mmCIF file of C-alpha atoms and ligand atoms in Angstrom:
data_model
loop_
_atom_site.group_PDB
_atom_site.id
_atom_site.type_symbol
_atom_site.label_atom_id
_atom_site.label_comp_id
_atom_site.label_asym_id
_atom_site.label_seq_id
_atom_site.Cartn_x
_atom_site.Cartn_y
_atom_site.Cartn_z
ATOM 1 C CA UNK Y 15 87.838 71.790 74.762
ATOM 2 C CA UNK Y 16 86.148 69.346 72.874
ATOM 3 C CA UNK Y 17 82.209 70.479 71.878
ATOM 4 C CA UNK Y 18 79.282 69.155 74.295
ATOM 5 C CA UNK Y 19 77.114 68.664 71.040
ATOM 6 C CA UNK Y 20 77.540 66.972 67.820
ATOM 7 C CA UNK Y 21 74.317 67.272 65.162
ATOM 8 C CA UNK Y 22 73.117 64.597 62.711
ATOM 9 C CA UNK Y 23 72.242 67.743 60.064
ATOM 10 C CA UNK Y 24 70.348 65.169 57.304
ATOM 11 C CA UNK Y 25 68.744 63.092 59.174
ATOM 12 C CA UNK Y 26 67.562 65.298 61.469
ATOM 13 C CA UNK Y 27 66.577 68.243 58.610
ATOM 14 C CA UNK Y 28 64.753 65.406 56.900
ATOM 15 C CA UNK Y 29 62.890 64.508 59.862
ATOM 16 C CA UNK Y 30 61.589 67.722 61.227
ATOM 17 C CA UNK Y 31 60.810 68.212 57.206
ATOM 18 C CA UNK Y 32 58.005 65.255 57.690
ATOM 19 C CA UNK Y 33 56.743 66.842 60.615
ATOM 20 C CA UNK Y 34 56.325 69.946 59.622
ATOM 21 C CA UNK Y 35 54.489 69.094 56.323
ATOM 22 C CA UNK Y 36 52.332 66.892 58.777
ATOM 23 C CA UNK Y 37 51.505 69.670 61.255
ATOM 24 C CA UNK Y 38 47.454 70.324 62.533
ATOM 25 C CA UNK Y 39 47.896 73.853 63.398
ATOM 26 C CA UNK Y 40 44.388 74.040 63.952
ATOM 27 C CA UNK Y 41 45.034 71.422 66.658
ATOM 28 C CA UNK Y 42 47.901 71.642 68.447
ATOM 29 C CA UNK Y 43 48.575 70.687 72.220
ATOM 30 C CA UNK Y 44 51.087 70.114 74.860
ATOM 31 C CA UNK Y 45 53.308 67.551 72.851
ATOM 32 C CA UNK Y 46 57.216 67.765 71.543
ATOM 33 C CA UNK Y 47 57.769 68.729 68.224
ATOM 34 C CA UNK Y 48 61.164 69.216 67.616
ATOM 35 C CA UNK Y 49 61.734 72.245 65.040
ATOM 36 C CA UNK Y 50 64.743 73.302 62.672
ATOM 37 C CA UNK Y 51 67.235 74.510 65.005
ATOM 38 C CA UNK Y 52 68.624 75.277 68.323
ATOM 39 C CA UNK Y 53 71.058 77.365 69.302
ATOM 40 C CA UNK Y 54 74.018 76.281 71.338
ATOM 41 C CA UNK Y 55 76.593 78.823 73.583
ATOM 42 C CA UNK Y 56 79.275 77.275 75.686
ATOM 43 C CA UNK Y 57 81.582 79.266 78.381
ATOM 44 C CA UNK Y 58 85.163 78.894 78.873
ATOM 45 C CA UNK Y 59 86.648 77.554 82.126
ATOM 46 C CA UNK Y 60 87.149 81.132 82.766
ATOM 47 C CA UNK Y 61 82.952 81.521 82.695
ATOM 48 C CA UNK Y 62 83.006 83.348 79.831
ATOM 49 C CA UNK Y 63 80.616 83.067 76.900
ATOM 50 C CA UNK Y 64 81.386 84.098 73.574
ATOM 51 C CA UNK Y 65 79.743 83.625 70.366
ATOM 52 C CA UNK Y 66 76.542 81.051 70.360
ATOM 53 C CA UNK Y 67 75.732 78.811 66.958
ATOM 54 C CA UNK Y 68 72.350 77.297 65.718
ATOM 55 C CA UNK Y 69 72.587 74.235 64.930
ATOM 56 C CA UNK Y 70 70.280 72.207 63.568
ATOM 57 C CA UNK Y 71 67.820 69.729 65.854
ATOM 58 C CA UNK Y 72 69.424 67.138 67.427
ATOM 59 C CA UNK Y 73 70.607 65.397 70.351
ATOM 60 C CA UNK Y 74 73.367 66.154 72.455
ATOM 61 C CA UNK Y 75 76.624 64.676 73.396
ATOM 62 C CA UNK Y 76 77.507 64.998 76.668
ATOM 63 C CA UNK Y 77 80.434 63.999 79.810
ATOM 64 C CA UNK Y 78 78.979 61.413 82.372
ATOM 65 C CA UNK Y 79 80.244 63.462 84.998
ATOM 66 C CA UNK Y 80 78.463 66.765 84.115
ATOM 67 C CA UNK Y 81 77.699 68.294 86.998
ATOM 68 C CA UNK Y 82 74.111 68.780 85.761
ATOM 69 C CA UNK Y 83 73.436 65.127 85.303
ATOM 70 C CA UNK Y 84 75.115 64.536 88.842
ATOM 71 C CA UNK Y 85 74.025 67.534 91.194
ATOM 72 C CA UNK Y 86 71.351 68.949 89.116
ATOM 73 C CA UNK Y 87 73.178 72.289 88.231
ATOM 74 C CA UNK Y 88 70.675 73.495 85.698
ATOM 75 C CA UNK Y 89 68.178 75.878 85.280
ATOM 76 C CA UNK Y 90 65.393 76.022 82.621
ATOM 77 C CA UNK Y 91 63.052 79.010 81.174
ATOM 78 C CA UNK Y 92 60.054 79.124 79.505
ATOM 79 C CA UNK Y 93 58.834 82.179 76.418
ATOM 80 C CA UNK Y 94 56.764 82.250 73.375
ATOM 81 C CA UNK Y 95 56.928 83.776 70.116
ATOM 82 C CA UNK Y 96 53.464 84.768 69.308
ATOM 83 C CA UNK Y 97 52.160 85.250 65.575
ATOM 84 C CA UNK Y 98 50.719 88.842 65.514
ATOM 85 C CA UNK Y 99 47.520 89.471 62.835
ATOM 86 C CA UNK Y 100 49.632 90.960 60.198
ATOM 87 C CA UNK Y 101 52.026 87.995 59.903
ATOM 88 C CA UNK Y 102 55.003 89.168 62.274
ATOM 89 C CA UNK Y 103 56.248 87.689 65.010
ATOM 90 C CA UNK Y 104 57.146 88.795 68.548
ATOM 91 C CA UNK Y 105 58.535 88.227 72.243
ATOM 92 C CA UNK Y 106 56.845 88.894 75.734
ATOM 93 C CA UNK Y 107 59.177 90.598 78.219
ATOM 94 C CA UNK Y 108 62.495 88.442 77.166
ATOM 95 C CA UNK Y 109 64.761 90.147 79.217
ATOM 96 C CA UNK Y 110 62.614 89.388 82.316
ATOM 97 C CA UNK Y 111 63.254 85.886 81.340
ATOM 98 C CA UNK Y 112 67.336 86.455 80.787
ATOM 99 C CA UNK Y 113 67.264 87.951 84.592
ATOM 100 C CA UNK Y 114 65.696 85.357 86.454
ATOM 101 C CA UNK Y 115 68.413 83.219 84.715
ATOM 102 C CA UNK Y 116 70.964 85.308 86.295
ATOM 103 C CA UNK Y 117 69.897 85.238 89.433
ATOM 104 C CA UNK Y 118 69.535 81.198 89.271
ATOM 105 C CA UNK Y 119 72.831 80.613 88.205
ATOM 106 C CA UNK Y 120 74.220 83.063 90.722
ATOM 107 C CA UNK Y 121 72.507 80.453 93.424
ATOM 108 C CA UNK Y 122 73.692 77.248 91.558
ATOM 109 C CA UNK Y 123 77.061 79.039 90.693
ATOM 110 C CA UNK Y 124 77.199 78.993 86.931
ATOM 111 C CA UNK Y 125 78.174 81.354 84.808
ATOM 112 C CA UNK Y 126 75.248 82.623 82.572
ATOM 113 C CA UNK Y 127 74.743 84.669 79.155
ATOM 114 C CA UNK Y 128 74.387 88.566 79.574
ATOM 115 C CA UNK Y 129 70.802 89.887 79.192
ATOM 116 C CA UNK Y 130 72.221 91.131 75.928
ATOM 117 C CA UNK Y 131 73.353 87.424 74.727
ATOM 118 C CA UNK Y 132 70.129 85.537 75.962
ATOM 119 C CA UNK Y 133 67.960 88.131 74.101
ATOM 120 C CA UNK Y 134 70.083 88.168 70.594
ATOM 121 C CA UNK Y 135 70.182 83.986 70.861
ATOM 122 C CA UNK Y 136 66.510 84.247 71.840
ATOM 123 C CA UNK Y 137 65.519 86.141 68.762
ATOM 124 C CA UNK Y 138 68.455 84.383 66.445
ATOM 125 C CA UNK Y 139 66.347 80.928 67.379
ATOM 126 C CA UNK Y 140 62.745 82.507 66.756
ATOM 127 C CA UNK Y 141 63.755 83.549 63.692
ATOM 128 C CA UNK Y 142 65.713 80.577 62.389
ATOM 129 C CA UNK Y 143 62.675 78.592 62.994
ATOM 130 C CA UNK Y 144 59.896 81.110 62.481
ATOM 131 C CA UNK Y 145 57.802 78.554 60.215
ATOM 132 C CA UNK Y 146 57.037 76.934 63.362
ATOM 133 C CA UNK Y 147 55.430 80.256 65.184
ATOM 134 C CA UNK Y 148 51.659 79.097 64.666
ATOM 135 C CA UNK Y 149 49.077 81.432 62.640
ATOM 136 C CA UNK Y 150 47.535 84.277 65.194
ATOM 137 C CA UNK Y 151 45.139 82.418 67.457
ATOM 138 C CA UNK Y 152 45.973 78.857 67.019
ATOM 139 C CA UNK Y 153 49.177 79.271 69.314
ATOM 140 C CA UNK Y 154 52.027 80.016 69.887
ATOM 141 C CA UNK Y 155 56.014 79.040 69.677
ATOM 142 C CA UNK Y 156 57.250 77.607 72.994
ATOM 143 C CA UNK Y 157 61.213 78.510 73.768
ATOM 144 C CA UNK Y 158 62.955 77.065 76.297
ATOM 145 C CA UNK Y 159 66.145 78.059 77.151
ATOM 146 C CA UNK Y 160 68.091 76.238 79.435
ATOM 147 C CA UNK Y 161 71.402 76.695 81.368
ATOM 148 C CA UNK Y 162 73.687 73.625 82.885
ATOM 149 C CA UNK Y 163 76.781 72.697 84.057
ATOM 150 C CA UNK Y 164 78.166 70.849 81.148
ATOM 151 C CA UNK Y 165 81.542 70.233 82.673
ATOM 152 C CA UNK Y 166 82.913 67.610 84.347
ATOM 153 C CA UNK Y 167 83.311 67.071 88.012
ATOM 154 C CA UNK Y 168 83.858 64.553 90.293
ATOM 155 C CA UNK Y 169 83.605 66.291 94.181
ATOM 156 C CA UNK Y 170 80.356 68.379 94.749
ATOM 157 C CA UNK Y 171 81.541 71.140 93.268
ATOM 158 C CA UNK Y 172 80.298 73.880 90.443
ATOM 159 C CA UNK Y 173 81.479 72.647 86.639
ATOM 160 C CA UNK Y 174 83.854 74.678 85.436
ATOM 161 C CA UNK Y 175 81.929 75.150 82.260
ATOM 162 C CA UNK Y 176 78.318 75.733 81.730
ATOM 163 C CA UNK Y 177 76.146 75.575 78.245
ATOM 164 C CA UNK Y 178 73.454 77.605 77.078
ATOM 165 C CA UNK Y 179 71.082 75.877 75.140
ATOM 166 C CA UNK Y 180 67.740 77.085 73.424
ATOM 167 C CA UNK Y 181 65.101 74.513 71.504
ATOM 168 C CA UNK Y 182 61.785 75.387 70.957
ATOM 169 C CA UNK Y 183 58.339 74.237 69.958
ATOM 170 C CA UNK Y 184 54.922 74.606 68.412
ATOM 171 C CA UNK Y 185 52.270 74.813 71.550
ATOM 172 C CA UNK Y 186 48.462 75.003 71.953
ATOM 173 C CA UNK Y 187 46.852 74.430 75.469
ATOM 174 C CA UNK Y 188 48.889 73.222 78.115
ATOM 175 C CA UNK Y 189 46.160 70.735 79.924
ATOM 176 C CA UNK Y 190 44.209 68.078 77.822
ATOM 177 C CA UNK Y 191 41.100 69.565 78.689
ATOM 178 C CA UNK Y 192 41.782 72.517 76.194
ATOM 179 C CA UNK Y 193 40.772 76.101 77.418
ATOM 180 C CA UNK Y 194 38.466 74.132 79.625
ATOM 181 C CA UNK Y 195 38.288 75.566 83.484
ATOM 182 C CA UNK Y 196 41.053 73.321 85.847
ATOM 183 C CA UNK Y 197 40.116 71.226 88.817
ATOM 184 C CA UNK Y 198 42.682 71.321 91.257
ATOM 185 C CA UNK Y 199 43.531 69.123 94.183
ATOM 186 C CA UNK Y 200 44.704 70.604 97.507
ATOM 187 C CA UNK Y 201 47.884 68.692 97.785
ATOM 188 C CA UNK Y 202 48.782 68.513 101.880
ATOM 189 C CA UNK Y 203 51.212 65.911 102.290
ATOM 190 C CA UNK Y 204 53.980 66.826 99.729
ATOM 191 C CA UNK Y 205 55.339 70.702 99.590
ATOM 192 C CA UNK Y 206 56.618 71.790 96.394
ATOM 193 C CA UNK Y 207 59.214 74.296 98.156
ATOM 194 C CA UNK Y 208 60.927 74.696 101.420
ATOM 195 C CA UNK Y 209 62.289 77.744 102.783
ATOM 196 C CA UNK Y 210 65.402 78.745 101.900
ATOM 197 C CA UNK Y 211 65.507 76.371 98.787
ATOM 198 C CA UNK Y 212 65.307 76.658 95.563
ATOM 199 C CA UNK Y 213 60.980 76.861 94.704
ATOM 200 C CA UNK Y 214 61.726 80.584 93.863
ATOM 201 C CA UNK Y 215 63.929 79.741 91.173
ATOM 202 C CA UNK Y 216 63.471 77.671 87.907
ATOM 203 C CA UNK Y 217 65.981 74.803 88.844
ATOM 204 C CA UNK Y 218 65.599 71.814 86.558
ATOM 205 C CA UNK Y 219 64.759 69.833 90.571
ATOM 206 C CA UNK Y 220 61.865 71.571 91.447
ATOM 207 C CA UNK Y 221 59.955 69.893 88.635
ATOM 208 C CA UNK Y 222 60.452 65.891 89.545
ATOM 209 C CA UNK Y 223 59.862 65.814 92.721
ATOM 210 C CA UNK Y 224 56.365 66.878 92.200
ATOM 211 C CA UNK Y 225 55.889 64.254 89.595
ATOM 212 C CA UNK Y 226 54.062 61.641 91.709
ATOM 213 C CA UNK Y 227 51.588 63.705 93.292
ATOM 214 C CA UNK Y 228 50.651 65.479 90.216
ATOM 215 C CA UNK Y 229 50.833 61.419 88.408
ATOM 216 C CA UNK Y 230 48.758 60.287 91.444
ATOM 217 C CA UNK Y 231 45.524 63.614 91.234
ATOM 218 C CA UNK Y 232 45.501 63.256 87.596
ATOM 219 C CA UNK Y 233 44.428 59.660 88.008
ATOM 220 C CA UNK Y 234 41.643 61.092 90.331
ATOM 221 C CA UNK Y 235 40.797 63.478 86.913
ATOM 222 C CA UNK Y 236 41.693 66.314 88.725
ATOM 223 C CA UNK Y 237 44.062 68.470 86.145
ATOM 224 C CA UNK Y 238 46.722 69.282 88.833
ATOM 225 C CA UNK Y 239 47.705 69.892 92.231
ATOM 226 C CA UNK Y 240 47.584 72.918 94.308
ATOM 227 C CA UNK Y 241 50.504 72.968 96.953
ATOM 228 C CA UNK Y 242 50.612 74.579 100.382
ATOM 229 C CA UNK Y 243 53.710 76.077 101.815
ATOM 230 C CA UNK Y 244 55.653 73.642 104.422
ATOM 231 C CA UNK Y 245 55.792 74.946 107.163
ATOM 232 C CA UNK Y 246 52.255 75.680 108.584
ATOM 233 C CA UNK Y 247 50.062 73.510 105.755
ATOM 234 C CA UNK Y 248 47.819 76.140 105.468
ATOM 235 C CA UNK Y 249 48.621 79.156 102.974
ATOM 236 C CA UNK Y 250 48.679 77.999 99.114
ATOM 237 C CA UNK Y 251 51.911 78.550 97.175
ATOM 238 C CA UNK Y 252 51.158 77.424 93.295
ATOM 239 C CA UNK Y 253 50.653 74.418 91.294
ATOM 240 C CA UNK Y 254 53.302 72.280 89.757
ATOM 241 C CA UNK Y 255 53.764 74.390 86.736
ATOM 242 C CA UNK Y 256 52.217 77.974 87.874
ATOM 243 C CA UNK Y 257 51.188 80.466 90.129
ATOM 244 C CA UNK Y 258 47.925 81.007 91.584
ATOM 245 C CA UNK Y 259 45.651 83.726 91.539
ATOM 246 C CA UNK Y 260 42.401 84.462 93.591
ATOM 247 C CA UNK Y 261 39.601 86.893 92.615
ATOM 248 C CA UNK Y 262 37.103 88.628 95.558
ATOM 249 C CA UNK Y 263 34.643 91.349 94.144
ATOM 250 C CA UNK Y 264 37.194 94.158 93.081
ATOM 251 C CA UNK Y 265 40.708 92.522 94.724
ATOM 252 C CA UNK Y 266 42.922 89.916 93.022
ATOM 253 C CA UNK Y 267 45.470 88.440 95.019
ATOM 254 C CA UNK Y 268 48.257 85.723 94.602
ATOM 255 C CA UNK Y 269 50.965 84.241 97.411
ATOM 256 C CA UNK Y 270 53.843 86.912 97.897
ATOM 257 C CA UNK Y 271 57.067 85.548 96.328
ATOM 258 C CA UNK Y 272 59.395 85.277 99.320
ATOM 259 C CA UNK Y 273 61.212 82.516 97.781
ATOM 260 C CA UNK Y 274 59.304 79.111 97.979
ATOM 261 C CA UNK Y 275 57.343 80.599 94.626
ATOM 262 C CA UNK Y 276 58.150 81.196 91.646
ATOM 263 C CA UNK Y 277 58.409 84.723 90.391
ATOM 264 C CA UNK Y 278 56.336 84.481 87.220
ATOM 265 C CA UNK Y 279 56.681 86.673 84.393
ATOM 266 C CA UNK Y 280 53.229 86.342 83.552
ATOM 267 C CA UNK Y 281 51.866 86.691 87.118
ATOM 268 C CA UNK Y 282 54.001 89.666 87.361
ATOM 269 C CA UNK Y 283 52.358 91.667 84.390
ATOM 270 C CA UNK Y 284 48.956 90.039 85.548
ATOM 271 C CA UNK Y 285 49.096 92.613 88.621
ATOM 272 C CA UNK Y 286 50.242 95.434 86.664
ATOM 273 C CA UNK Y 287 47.365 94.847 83.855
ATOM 274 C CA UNK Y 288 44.631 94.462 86.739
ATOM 275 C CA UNK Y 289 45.750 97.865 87.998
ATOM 276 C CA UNK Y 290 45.631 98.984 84.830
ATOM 277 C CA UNK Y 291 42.046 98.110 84.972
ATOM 278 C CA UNK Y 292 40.732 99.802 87.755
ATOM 279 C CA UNK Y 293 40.799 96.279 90.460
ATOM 280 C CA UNK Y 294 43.504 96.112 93.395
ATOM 281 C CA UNK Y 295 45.879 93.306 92.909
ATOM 282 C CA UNK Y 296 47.626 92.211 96.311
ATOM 283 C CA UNK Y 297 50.496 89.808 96.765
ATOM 284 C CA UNK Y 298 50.037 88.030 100.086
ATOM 285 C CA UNK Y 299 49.786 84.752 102.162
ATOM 286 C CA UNK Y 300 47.110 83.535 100.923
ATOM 287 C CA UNK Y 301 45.477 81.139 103.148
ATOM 288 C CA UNK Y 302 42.755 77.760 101.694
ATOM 289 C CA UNK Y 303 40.236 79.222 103.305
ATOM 290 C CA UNK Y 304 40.526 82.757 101.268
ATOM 291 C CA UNK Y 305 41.005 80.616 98.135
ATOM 292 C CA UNK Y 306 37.368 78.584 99.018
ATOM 293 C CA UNK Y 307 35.513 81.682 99.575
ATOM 294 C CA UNK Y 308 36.784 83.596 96.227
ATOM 295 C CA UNK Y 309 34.722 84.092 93.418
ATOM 296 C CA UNK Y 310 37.094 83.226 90.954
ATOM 297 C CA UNK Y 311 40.418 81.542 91.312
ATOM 298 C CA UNK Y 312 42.761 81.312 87.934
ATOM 299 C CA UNK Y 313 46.167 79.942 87.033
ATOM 300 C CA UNK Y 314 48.976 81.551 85.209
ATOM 301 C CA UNK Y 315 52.324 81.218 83.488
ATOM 302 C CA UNK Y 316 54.035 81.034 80.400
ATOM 303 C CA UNK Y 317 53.013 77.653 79.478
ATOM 304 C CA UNK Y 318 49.220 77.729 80.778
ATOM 305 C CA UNK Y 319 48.600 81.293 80.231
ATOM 306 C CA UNK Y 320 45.864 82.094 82.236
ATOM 307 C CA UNK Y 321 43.728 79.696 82.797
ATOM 308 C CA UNK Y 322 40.508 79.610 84.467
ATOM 309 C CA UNK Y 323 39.882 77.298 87.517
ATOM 310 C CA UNK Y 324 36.815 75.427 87.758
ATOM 311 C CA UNK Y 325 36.899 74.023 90.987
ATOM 312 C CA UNK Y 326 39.086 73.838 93.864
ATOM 313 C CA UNK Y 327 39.137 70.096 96.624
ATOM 314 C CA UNK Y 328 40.288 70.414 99.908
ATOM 315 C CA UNK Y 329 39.639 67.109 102.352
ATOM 316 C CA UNK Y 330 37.372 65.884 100.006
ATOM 317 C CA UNK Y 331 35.300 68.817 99.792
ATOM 318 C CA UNK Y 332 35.107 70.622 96.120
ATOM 319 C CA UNK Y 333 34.241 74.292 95.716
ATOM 320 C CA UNK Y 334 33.160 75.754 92.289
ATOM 321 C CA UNK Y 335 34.064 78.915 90.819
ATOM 322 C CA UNK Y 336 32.616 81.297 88.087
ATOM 323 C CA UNK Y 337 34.580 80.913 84.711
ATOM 324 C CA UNK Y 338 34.023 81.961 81.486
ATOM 325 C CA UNK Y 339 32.436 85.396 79.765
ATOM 326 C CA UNK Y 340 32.258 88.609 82.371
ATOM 327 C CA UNK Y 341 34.908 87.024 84.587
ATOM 328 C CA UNK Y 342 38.139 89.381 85.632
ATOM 329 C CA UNK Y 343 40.491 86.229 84.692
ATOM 330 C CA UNK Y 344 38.441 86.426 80.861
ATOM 331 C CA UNK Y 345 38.748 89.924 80.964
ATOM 332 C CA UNK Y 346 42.730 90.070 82.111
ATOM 333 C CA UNK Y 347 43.634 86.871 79.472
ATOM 334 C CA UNK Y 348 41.998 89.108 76.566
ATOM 335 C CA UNK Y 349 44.216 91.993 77.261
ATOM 336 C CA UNK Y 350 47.429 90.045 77.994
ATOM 337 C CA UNK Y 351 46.914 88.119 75.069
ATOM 338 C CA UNK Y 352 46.193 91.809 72.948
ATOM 339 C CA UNK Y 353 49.383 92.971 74.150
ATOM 340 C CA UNK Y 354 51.238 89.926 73.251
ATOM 341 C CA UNK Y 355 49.721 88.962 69.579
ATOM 342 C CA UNK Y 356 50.396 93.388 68.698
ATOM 343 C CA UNK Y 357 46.070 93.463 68.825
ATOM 344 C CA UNK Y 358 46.213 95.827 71.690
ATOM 345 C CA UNK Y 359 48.026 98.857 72.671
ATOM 346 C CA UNK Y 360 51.071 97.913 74.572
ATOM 347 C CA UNK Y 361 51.571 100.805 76.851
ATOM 348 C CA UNK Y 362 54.380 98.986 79.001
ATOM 349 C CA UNK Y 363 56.416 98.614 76.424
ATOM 350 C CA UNK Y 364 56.224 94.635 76.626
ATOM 351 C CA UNK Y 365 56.421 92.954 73.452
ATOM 352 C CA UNK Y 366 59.576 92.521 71.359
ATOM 353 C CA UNK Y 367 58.933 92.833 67.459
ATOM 354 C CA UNK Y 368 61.455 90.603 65.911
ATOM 355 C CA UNK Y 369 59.984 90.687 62.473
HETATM 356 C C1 COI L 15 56.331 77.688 81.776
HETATM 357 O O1 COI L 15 55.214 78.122 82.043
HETATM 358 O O2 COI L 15 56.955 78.074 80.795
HETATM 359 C C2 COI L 15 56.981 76.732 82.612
HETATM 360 O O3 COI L 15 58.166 76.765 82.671
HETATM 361 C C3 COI L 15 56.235 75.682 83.282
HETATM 362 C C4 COI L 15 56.640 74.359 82.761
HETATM 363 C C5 COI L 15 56.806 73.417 83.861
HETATM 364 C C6 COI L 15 55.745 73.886 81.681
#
């Protein structure tokens, strides 16, 4: 089978050379910037992946009739690599990451890398491009490993081959406004995520569908949207790129993942750190009104973290929340972050030293 990929090695070495030597670290943000080397693991017809390669940054060849580019059959994930004080680097929970891959591509019927594979290409890529991790504090490396049907069909049917591809990138804050608190708009007329669909899975087409709506509240200055589930309008699900978190008094509690929400890695070990700290974390329906009334209301996920939320609109009418020192989201983003950088005693077991 001829290769999906070919790499332009010079020019492309050359130009992530300029870059580099260019880099702000003490100012990074939310924008591409490609780094050395991705790696690249294509399955036989038979489903069957083998060895992967890094290759170095580039674009990618690829058939007209791939069934991702047709039908959508792809699925995308989101890590970092965080710099820890003493100059080593390591992973968050990777093979949570490799699992909810599995179970996406057993929906979209691909075949997908072993937890094994994704976690060896995972740290292979970190490491070939570990000039890129960002000193301890400033941020962090962003990996993205994606999975799509590379081969070539014609009916709606499954490609016979699928590609695993990883790139990654230097990150700071997700949103423009920095570590600044989020204003979200209630968004009522467009779900994200039906029933039965795919919301609870990280399919490349949950993310464009939202794109308007998020286009359209941004223009209002609001930093994103909050969506509601689609049946009854009235119980909040997450935002376009996170999940949602409430605080009362002593409880936290976020939307129960029944499978219009995404299972976040990072909301996941949010609950078990906040039991860790003496509150109760519950996952339920969580209607507007209980998100209105809280005293605190944060986002989180891979990309944003956890972020604070500032204030919340719903018809027009904005709420305000605490943020900032003494809150439980401060409290719960200084000890994930602890555990992830190697500052703080990682009694889960969590982080991944890869060097
Ligand atoms: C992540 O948090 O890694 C995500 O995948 C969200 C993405 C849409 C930025």
């Amino acid at each position: 089978m001829e290769s999906t990929f070919s790499s332009k090695p010079s020019h492309m070495n050359r130009e992530t050379e300029e870059i580099y030597e260019k880099m702000d670290w003490n100012n990074l943000g939310f924008g591409l910037t490609p780094t050395d080397y991705i790696y690249v693991m294509e399955s036989t017809n038979g489903g069957i992946f083998s060895e992967g390669t890094l290759k170095p940054y580039g674009n990618i060849d690829i058939n007209p009739a791939a069934s991702v580019l047709n039908y959508g059959q792809g699925l995308f994930e989101g890590m970092k690599a965080y710099r820890r004080e003493d100059g080593g680097i390591q992973l968050f929970r990777p093979e949570e990451n490799a699992l909810r891959m599995q179970k996406g591509a057993e929906r979209l019927l691909m075949a997908a890398p072993s937890v094994e594979q994704f976690v060896n290409a995972v740290k292979q890529t970190v490491l070939a491009n570990k000039r890129w991790v960002p000193p301890c504090g400033k941020g962090s490396l962003y990996i993205r490993p994606l999975l799509f049907g590379s081969g070539a069909v014609m009916g709606i049917n499954p490609a016979p081959e699928s590609t695993f591809l990883i790139f990654t990138c230097p990150l700071g804050n997700f949103y423009k406004g920095g570590s600044a608190p989020m204003n979200l708009l209630i968004e009522e007329s467009v779900p994200r995520a039906f029933p039965e669909g795919t919301g609870g899975l990280k399919n490349i087409s949950n993310y464009s569908p939202v794109f308007s709506v998020a286009k359209e509240a941004k223009a209002k200055g609001f930093s994103d949207v909050l969506f509601l589930d689609a049946v009854d309008h009235k119980y909040v699900e997450e935002v376009s790129s996170c999940n949602i978190f409430i605080v009362k008094g002593n409880v936290i509690s976020t939307p129960e993942t029944l499978g219009t929400i995404l299972p976040g890695i990072t909301r996941k070990s949010i609950i078990e750190i906040a039991r860790d700290l003496g509150l109760q974390a519950e996952e339920r329906k969580v209607p507007v009104e209980d998100v209105l009334d809280a005293d605190e209301v944060f986002c989180s996920g891979t990309a944003v973290g956890i972020s604070p939320v500032g204030s919340v609109t719903y018809h027009d009418k904005r709420v305000e929340f605490k943020t900032g020192e003494g809150t439980v989201s401060q409290k719960l983003f200084d000890m994930l972050r602890g555990i992830q950088t190697g500052a703080l005693e990682d009694k889960h077991g969590w982080a991944v030293r890869i060097c």
